[in-house]
CSV table of C-alpha atoms and ligand atoms in Angstrom, one decimal:
chain,number,residue,atom,x,y,z
A,1,MET,CA,17.4,2.8,-7.6
A,2,VAL,CA,13.9,1.5,-7.3
A,3,THR,CA,11.5,4.4,-7.0
A,4,THR,CA,8.1,3.4,-8.1
A,5,TYR,CA,6.1,0.8,-6.1
A,6,THR,CA,2.6,-0.3,-7.0
A,7,ILE,CA,0.7,-1.7,-4.1
A,8,ALA,CA,-1.7,-4.3,-5.6
A,9,SER,CA,-3.7,-7.4,-4.6
A,10,GLY,CA,-6.2,-8.8,-7.0
A,11,LYS,CA,-8.9,-9.1,-4.3
A,12,GLY,CA,-10.5,-5.9,-3.1
A,13,GLY,CA,-10.4,-4.6,0.5
A,14,THR,CA,-7.1,-6.3,1.4
A,15,GLY,CA,-5.5,-3.1,2.7
A,16,LYS,CA,-3.8,-1.6,-0.3
A,17,THR,CA,-4.9,2.0,0.4
A,18,THR,CA,-4.1,1.7,4.1
A,19,LEU,CA,-0.6,0.4,3.4
A,20,SER,CA,0.0,3.0,0.6
A,21,VAL,CA,-0.9,5.9,2.8
A,22,ASN,CA,1.1,4.7,5.8
A,23,LEU,CA,4.2,3.5,3.9
A,24,GLY,CA,4.3,6.8,2.0
A,25,THR,CA,4.0,8.7,5.3
A,26,ILE,CA,6.9,6.9,6.9
A,27,LEU,CA,9.1,7.2,3.8
A,28,ALA,CA,8.4,10.9,3.7
A,29,SER,CA,9.3,11.1,7.5
A,30,TYR,CA,12.8,9.9,6.6
A,31,GLY,CA,13.2,13.1,4.6
A,32,ARG,CA,12.8,11.3,1.3
A,33,GLU,CA,10.6,13.1,-1.3
A,34,THR,CA,7.7,10.7,-1.5
A,35,TYR,CA,4.5,10.8,-3.5
A,36,ILE,CA,1.4,8.6,-3.2
A,37,MET,CA,-0.9,8.3,-6.2
A,38,ASP,CA,-4.4,6.9,-6.2
A,39,ALA,CA,-4.6,4.8,-9.4
A,40,ASP,CA,-7.8,3.2,-8.0
A,41,MET,CA,-9.7,5.7,-10.1
A,42,GLY,CA,-13.1,4.0,-10.1
A,43,MET,CA,-13.3,3.5,-6.3
A,44,ALA,CA,-10.9,6.2,-5.1
A,45,ASN,CA,-10.5,6.3,-1.3
A,46,LEU,CA,-7.0,7.4,-0.7
A,47,GLY,CA,-8.1,11.0,-0.7
A,48,ILE,CA,-10.9,10.2,1.7
A,49,LEU,CA,-8.4,8.6,4.1
A,50,LEU,CA,-6.4,11.8,4.2
A,51,GLY,CA,-9.3,14.3,4.2
A,52,LEU,CA,-8.7,15.3,0.6
A,53,GLU,CA,-12.0,14.2,-0.8
A,54,ASN,CA,-13.2,17.7,-1.8
A,55,VAL,CA,-10.0,19.0,-3.5
A,56,PRO,CA,-10.7,20.9,-6.8
A,57,VAL,CA,-8.2,19.0,-9.1
A,58,THR,CA,-7.5,15.3,-9.0
A,59,LEU,CA,-5.9,12.6,-11.1
A,60,HIS,CA,-9.2,12.4,-13.0
A,61,GLU,CA,-8.8,15.9,-14.4
A,62,VAL,CA,-5.1,15.3,-15.1
A,63,LEU,CA,-6.0,12.1,-17.1
A,64,ALA,CA,-8.8,13.9,-18.9
A,65,GLY,CA,-6.2,16.4,-20.1
A,66,LYS,CA,-7.9,19.2,-18.2
A,67,ALA,CA,-5.1,20.1,-15.7
A,68,PRO,CA,-1.4,19.6,-15.3
A,69,VAL,CA,-0.3,17.1,-12.7
A,70,SER,CA,1.3,19.9,-10.6
A,71,GLU,CA,-2.2,21.1,-9.8
A,72,ALA,CA,-3.3,17.7,-8.4
A,73,ILE,CA,-0.5,17.4,-5.8
A,74,TYR,CA,-1.5,18.0,-2.2
A,75,GLU,CA,0.6,17.9,1.0
A,76,GLY,CA,-0.1,15.1,3.5
A,77,PRO,CA,1.3,14.1,6.9
A,78,SER,CA,5.1,14.3,7.3
A,79,GLY,CA,5.2,16.2,4.0
A,80,VAL,CA,4.2,13.3,1.8
A,81,LYS,CA,2.8,14.5,-1.5
A,82,VAL,CA,-0.6,13.0,-2.5
A,83,VAL,CA,-2.2,12.8,-5.9
A,84,PRO,CA,-5.8,11.7,-5.1
A,85,SER,CA,-8.4,10.5,-7.6
A,86,GLY,CA,-11.8,12.1,-7.7
A,87,ILE,CA,-14.9,10.3,-6.3
A,88,SER,CA,-17.3,11.2,-9.2
A,89,LEU,CA,-18.2,8.5,-11.7
A,90,GLN,CA,-18.2,11.1,-14.5
A,91,GLY,CA,-14.6,12.0,-13.6
A,92,PHE,CA,-13.7,8.4,-13.8
A,93,GLN,CA,-15.3,7.9,-17.2
A,94,ASN,CA,-13.5,11.0,-18.6
A,95,ALA,CA,-10.1,9.8,-17.3
A,96,ASP,CA,-7.8,8.0,-19.8
A,97,PRO,CA,-5.7,5.5,-17.8
A,98,GLU,CA,-3.2,5.2,-20.7
A,99,LEU,CA,-1.9,8.7,-19.7
A,100,LEU,CA,-0.9,7.3,-16.3
A,101,ARG,CA,2.6,6.4,-17.6
A,102,ASP,CA,3.2,10.0,-18.6
A,103,VAL,CA,2.0,11.3,-15.3
A,104,MET,CA,4.2,8.8,-13.5
A,105,LYS,CA,7.3,9.8,-15.5
A,106,GLU,CA,6.7,13.4,-14.6
A,107,ILE,CA,6.4,12.6,-10.9
A,108,VAL,CA,9.3,10.2,-10.8
A,109,ASN,CA,11.6,13.0,-12.0
A,110,GLN,CA,10.9,15.0,-8.8
A,111,CYS,CA,10.9,12.3,-6.1
A,112,ASP,CA,12.7,9.5,-4.3
A,113,PHE,CA,9.7,7.3,-4.0
A,114,LEU,CA,6.3,7.0,-5.8
A,115,ILE,CA,3.8,4.7,-4.2
A,116,ILE,CA,0.9,3.8,-6.5
A,117,ASP,CA,-2.3,2.5,-4.9
A,118,ALA,CA,-3.7,0.1,-7.5
A,119,PRO,CA,-7.3,-0.9,-8.0
A,120,ALA,CA,-8.5,-4.4,-7.3
A,121,GLY,CA,-9.1,-6.7,-10.2
A,122,ILE,CA,-7.7,-6.9,-13.7
A,123,SER,CA,-9.5,-4.1,-15.6
A,124,ARG,CA,-7.5,-1.9,-18.0
A,125,ASP,CA,-6.9,0.8,-15.4
A,126,GLY,CA,-5.8,-2.0,-13.0
A,127,VAL,CA,-3.2,-3.5,-15.4
A,128,ILE,CA,-1.3,-0.3,-16.2
A,129,PRO,CA,0.0,0.3,-12.6
A,130,LEU,CA,1.3,-3.2,-12.6
A,131,ALA,CA,3.3,-2.6,-15.7
A,132,ILE,CA,4.7,0.9,-15.0
A,133,ALA,CA,6.1,0.3,-11.5
A,134,ASP,CA,9.7,-0.7,-10.9
A,135,GLU,CA,8.3,-3.1,-8.3
A,136,VAL,CA,4.9,-4.5,-7.4
A,137,ILE,CA,4.1,-5.3,-3.8
A,138,LEU,CA,1.2,-7.7,-3.3
A,139,VAL,CA,-1.1,-7.3,-0.3
A,140,VAL,CA,-2.5,-10.6,0.9
A,141,ASN,CA,-5.0,-11.4,3.7
A,142,PRO,CA,-4.7,-14.7,5.6
A,143,GLU,CA,-7.3,-16.4,3.5
A,144,LEU,CA,-7.0,-18.8,0.6
A,145,SER,CA,-9.1,-16.7,-1.7
A,146,SER,CA,-6.9,-13.7,-1.2
A,147,MET,CA,-3.8,-15.8,-2.0
A,148,VAL,CA,-5.4,-17.2,-5.2
A,149,ASP,CA,-6.2,-13.6,-6.4
A,150,ALA,CA,-2.7,-12.4,-5.5
A,151,LEU,CA,-1.3,-15.3,-7.5
A,152,LYS,CA,-3.4,-14.2,-10.6
A,153,THR,CA,-2.1,-10.7,-10.1
A,154,LYS,CA,1.5,-11.9,-9.9
A,155,ILE,CA,1.1,-13.9,-13.1
A,156,LEU,CA,-0.5,-11.0,-14.9
A,157,THR,CA,2.3,-8.6,-13.7
A,158,GLU,CA,5.0,-10.9,-15.1
A,159,LEU,CA,3.1,-11.4,-18.4
A,160,ILE,CA,3.1,-7.7,-19.0
A,161,GLY,CA,6.7,-7.3,-18.1
A,162,GLY,CA,6.4,-6.1,-14.5
A,163,HIS,CA,8.2,-7.4,-11.5
A,164,VAL,CA,6.8,-8.5,-8.1
A,165,MET,CA,9.2,-7.6,-5.2
A,166,GLY,CA,7.3,-9.4,-2.5
A,167,ALA,CA,4.1,-9.8,-0.5
A,168,ILE,CA,2.7,-8.2,2.6
A,169,LEU,CA,0.5,-10.3,4.8
A,170,ASN,CA,-2.1,-7.9,6.2
A,171,ARG,CA,-4.7,-8.4,8.9
A,172,ALA,CA,-2.9,-11.4,10.4
A,173,THR,CA,-4.3,-12.7,13.7
A,174,LEU,CA,-3.1,-15.3,16.2
A,175,GLU,CA,-6.4,-17.2,15.9
A,176,ASN,CA,-7.6,-17.3,12.3
A,177,THR,CA,-4.9,-17.7,9.8
A,178,GLU,CA,-5.7,-20.1,7.0
A,179,VAL,CA,-2.3,-19.7,5.4
A,180,SER,CA,1.2,-19.5,6.9
A,181,VAL,CA,4.0,-17.3,5.6
A,182,HIS,CA,5.7,-20.4,4.3
A,183,LYS,CA,2.6,-21.4,2.2
A,184,ILE,CA,2.3,-17.8,0.8
A,185,GLU,CA,6.0,-17.8,-0.2
A,186,GLU,CA,5.7,-21.3,-1.7
A,187,VAL,CA,2.5,-20.5,-3.7
A,188,LEU,CA,3.3,-17.0,-4.8
A,189,GLY,CA,7.0,-17.6,-5.3
A,190,VAL,CA,7.9,-14.3,-3.7
A,191,LYS,CA,9.2,-13.4,-0.2
A,192,VAL,CA,6.8,-12.1,2.4
A,193,ILE,CA,8.4,-8.7,3.2
A,194,GLY,CA,6.1,-7.9,6.1
A,195,LEU,CA,3.4,-9.1,8.4
A,196,VAL,CA,0.8,-6.5,9.5
A,197,PRO,CA,-1.6,-7.6,12.2
A,198,GLU,CA,-5.3,-7.0,12.4
A,199,ASP,CA,-5.4,-3.8,14.5
A,200,PRO,CA,-8.6,-1.9,15.5
A,201,ASN,CA,-6.5,1.3,15.4
A,202,VAL,CA,-6.4,1.1,11.6
A,203,ARG,CA,-10.1,1.9,11.5
A,204,ARG,CA,-9.9,4.4,14.3
A,205,SER,CA,-7.2,6.4,12.6
A,206,ALA,CA,-9.2,6.2,9.3
A,207,ALA,CA,-12.1,7.9,11.2
A,208,TYR,CA,-9.7,10.7,12.1
A,209,LYS,CA,-8.5,10.9,8.5
A,210,THR,CA,-5.0,10.4,9.8
A,211,PRO,CA,-2.5,7.5,9.0
A,212,ILE,CA,-2.2,5.0,11.9
A,213,VAL,CA,1.5,5.6,11.9
A,214,VAL,CA,0.8,9.2,12.9
A,215,LYS,CA,-2.2,8.8,15.1
A,216,TYR,CA,-1.2,5.6,16.9
A,217,PRO,CA,2.6,5.2,16.2
A,218,SER,CA,3.1,2.5,18.8
A,219,SER,CA,0.1,0.4,17.7
A,220,PRO,CA,1.1,-3.1,16.4
A,221,ALA,CA,0.2,-2.4,12.8
A,222,SER,CA,2.2,0.9,12.9
A,223,ILE,CA,5.3,-0.9,14.1
A,224,GLU,CA,5.1,-3.5,11.3
A,225,ILE,CA,4.4,-0.8,8.7
A,226,LYS,CA,7.5,1.1,9.9
A,227,LYS,CA,9.6,-2.0,9.6
A,228,ILE,CA,8.4,-2.5,5.9
A,229,ALA,CA,9.1,1.1,5.1
A,230,ALA,CA,12.6,0.8,6.6
A,231,LYS,CA,13.2,-2.2,4.3
A,232,ILE,CA,12.0,-0.2,1.3
A,233,ALA,CA,14.2,2.8,2.2
A,234,GLY,CA,17.2,0.6,3.0
A,235,VAL,CA,17.5,1.9,6.6
A,236,GLU,CA,17.6,0.1,9.9
A,237,TYR,CA,14.4,0.0,11.9
A,238,LYS,CA,14.7,1.0,15.5
A,239,ALA,CA,11.9,0.8,18.0
A,240,SER,CA,11.7,4.3,19.5
A,241,GLU,CA,9.4,4.1,22.4
A,242,VAL,CA,8.9,1.8,25.4
A,243,SER,CA,5.3,1.0,24.2
A,244,GLU,CA,6.7,0.2,20.8
A,245,LYS,CA,9.1,-2.3,22.3
A,246,SER,CA,6.3,-4.0,24.3
A,247,GLY,CA,4.1,-4.1,21.1
A,248,GLU,CA,7.0,-6.0,19.5
A,249,LYS,CA,6.5,-8.9,22.0
A,250,PHE,CA,3.0,-9.4,20.7
A,251,LEU,CA,4.3,-9.2,17.1
A,252,ASP,CA,6.9,-11.9,17.9
A,253,ARG,CA,4.2,-14.3,19.1
A,254,LEU,CA,2.2,-13.5,16.0
A,255,ALA,CA,5.2,-14.1,13.8
A,256,ARG,CA,6.0,-17.4,15.5
A,257,SER,CA,2.5,-18.6,14.9
A,258,ILE,CA,2.3,-17.5,11.2
A,259,PHE,CA,5.9,-18.5,10.3
A,260,ARG,CA,5.1,-22.0,11.5
A,261,SER,CA,6.1,-24.6,9.0
A,262,ASP,CA,3.2,-26.5,7.4
A,263,LYS,CA,5.1,-28.4,4.8
B,1,LIG,N1,-4.3,-4.3,9.5
B,1,LIG,C1,-5.6,-4.0,9.5
B,1,LIG,N2,-6.3,-4.1,10.7
B,1,LIG,C2,-7.6,-3.8,10.7
B,1,LIG,N3,-8.3,-3.3,9.7
B,1,LIG,C3,-7.6,-3.1,8.5
B,1,LIG,C4,-6.3,-3.4,8.4
B,1,LIG,N4,-5.9,-3.1,7.1
B,1,LIG,C5,-7.0,-2.6,6.5
B,1,LIG,N5,-8.0,-2.6,7.3
B,1,LIG,C6,-9.4,-2.2,7.0
B,1,LIG,O1,-9.9,-2.9,5.9
B,1,LIG,C7,-10.7,-2.1,5.1
B,1,LIG,C8,-10.1,-2.2,3.7
B,1,LIG,O2,-8.8,-1.5,3.7
B,1,LIG,P1,-8.3,-0.6,2.4
B,1,LIG,O3,-9.4,0.3,2.0
B,1,LIG,O4,-7.0,-0.1,2.8
B,1,LIG,O5,-8.2,-1.8,1.4
B,1,LIG,P2,-8.1,-1.7,-0.2
B,1,LIG,O6,-7.4,-2.9,-0.6
B,1,LIG,O7,-7.5,-0.4,-0.6
B,1,LIG,O8,-9.6,-1.7,-0.7
B,1,LIG,P3,-10.2,-1.5,-2.2
B,1,LIG,O9,-9.8,-2.8,-2.9
B,1,LIG,O10,-11.6,-1.4,-1.9
B,1,LIG,O11,-9.5,-0.3,-2.7
B,1,LIG,C9,-10.7,-0.7,5.7
B,1,LIG,O12,-11.9,-0.6,6.4
B,1,LIG,C10,-9.5,-0.7,6.6
B,1,LIG,O13,-9.7,0.1,7.7
């Protein structure tokens, strides 16, 4: 069974951390033992999104050989386990990304799912998460530049022996979408496994240091993230609330506009 997913993109700011935190939270809510690990060690913000920015031990200390991974595991919403990276530059400099594989192996032994939030770009610490995951999921924004960077990341992943499972189109809107799903699938050569709309509640929930799927579970982005998590877990997604069902009507319109054929 696939257990380790790296959420990557190439371009920065596409929504990797947001999706890692929220997918991890939903997978944990299914009662599956789920870990989220912040491999974006230079620009760590997974811990910040969950209010864990001041914890004493992080992945930095683990990768510097100063602490066992068991001391860097914290409990998040729905019982998801979180391994944050530290926010200090010194901590980043002391961390050896080569040890990431060993840390991952230790975690994989105790979980159903491990979600790795990868850094942007193709630095050494960015390449390792692409190689060690069972599957890489690319996060793409509806812009050509984002698609080009995702393509580079896909090529790199395959060069180093990794595998890309699919792409998530994040921050999709009805109005400004430079690329359709068809185009993304054609260019990247992978399936689009989800379409997450631009949603102001993503930022609002970040301000509350709470995943949107917890703070605003019926918001359009939450609904789509739940559908993606259901696909990953191999369970059927069921809209649970009336507001969730009405949110789906908007999402249907969005999907129709973005799935348009532009061959
Ligand atoms: N679907 C969305 N709707 C609205 N805002 C979003 C959405 N997804 C992400 N954002 C916002 O975009 C910004 C970048 O998101 P995030 O930090 O998750 O990206 P990232 O890819 O992890 O960034 P980095 O490459 O810097 O680590 C954040 O301010 C976040 O709130």
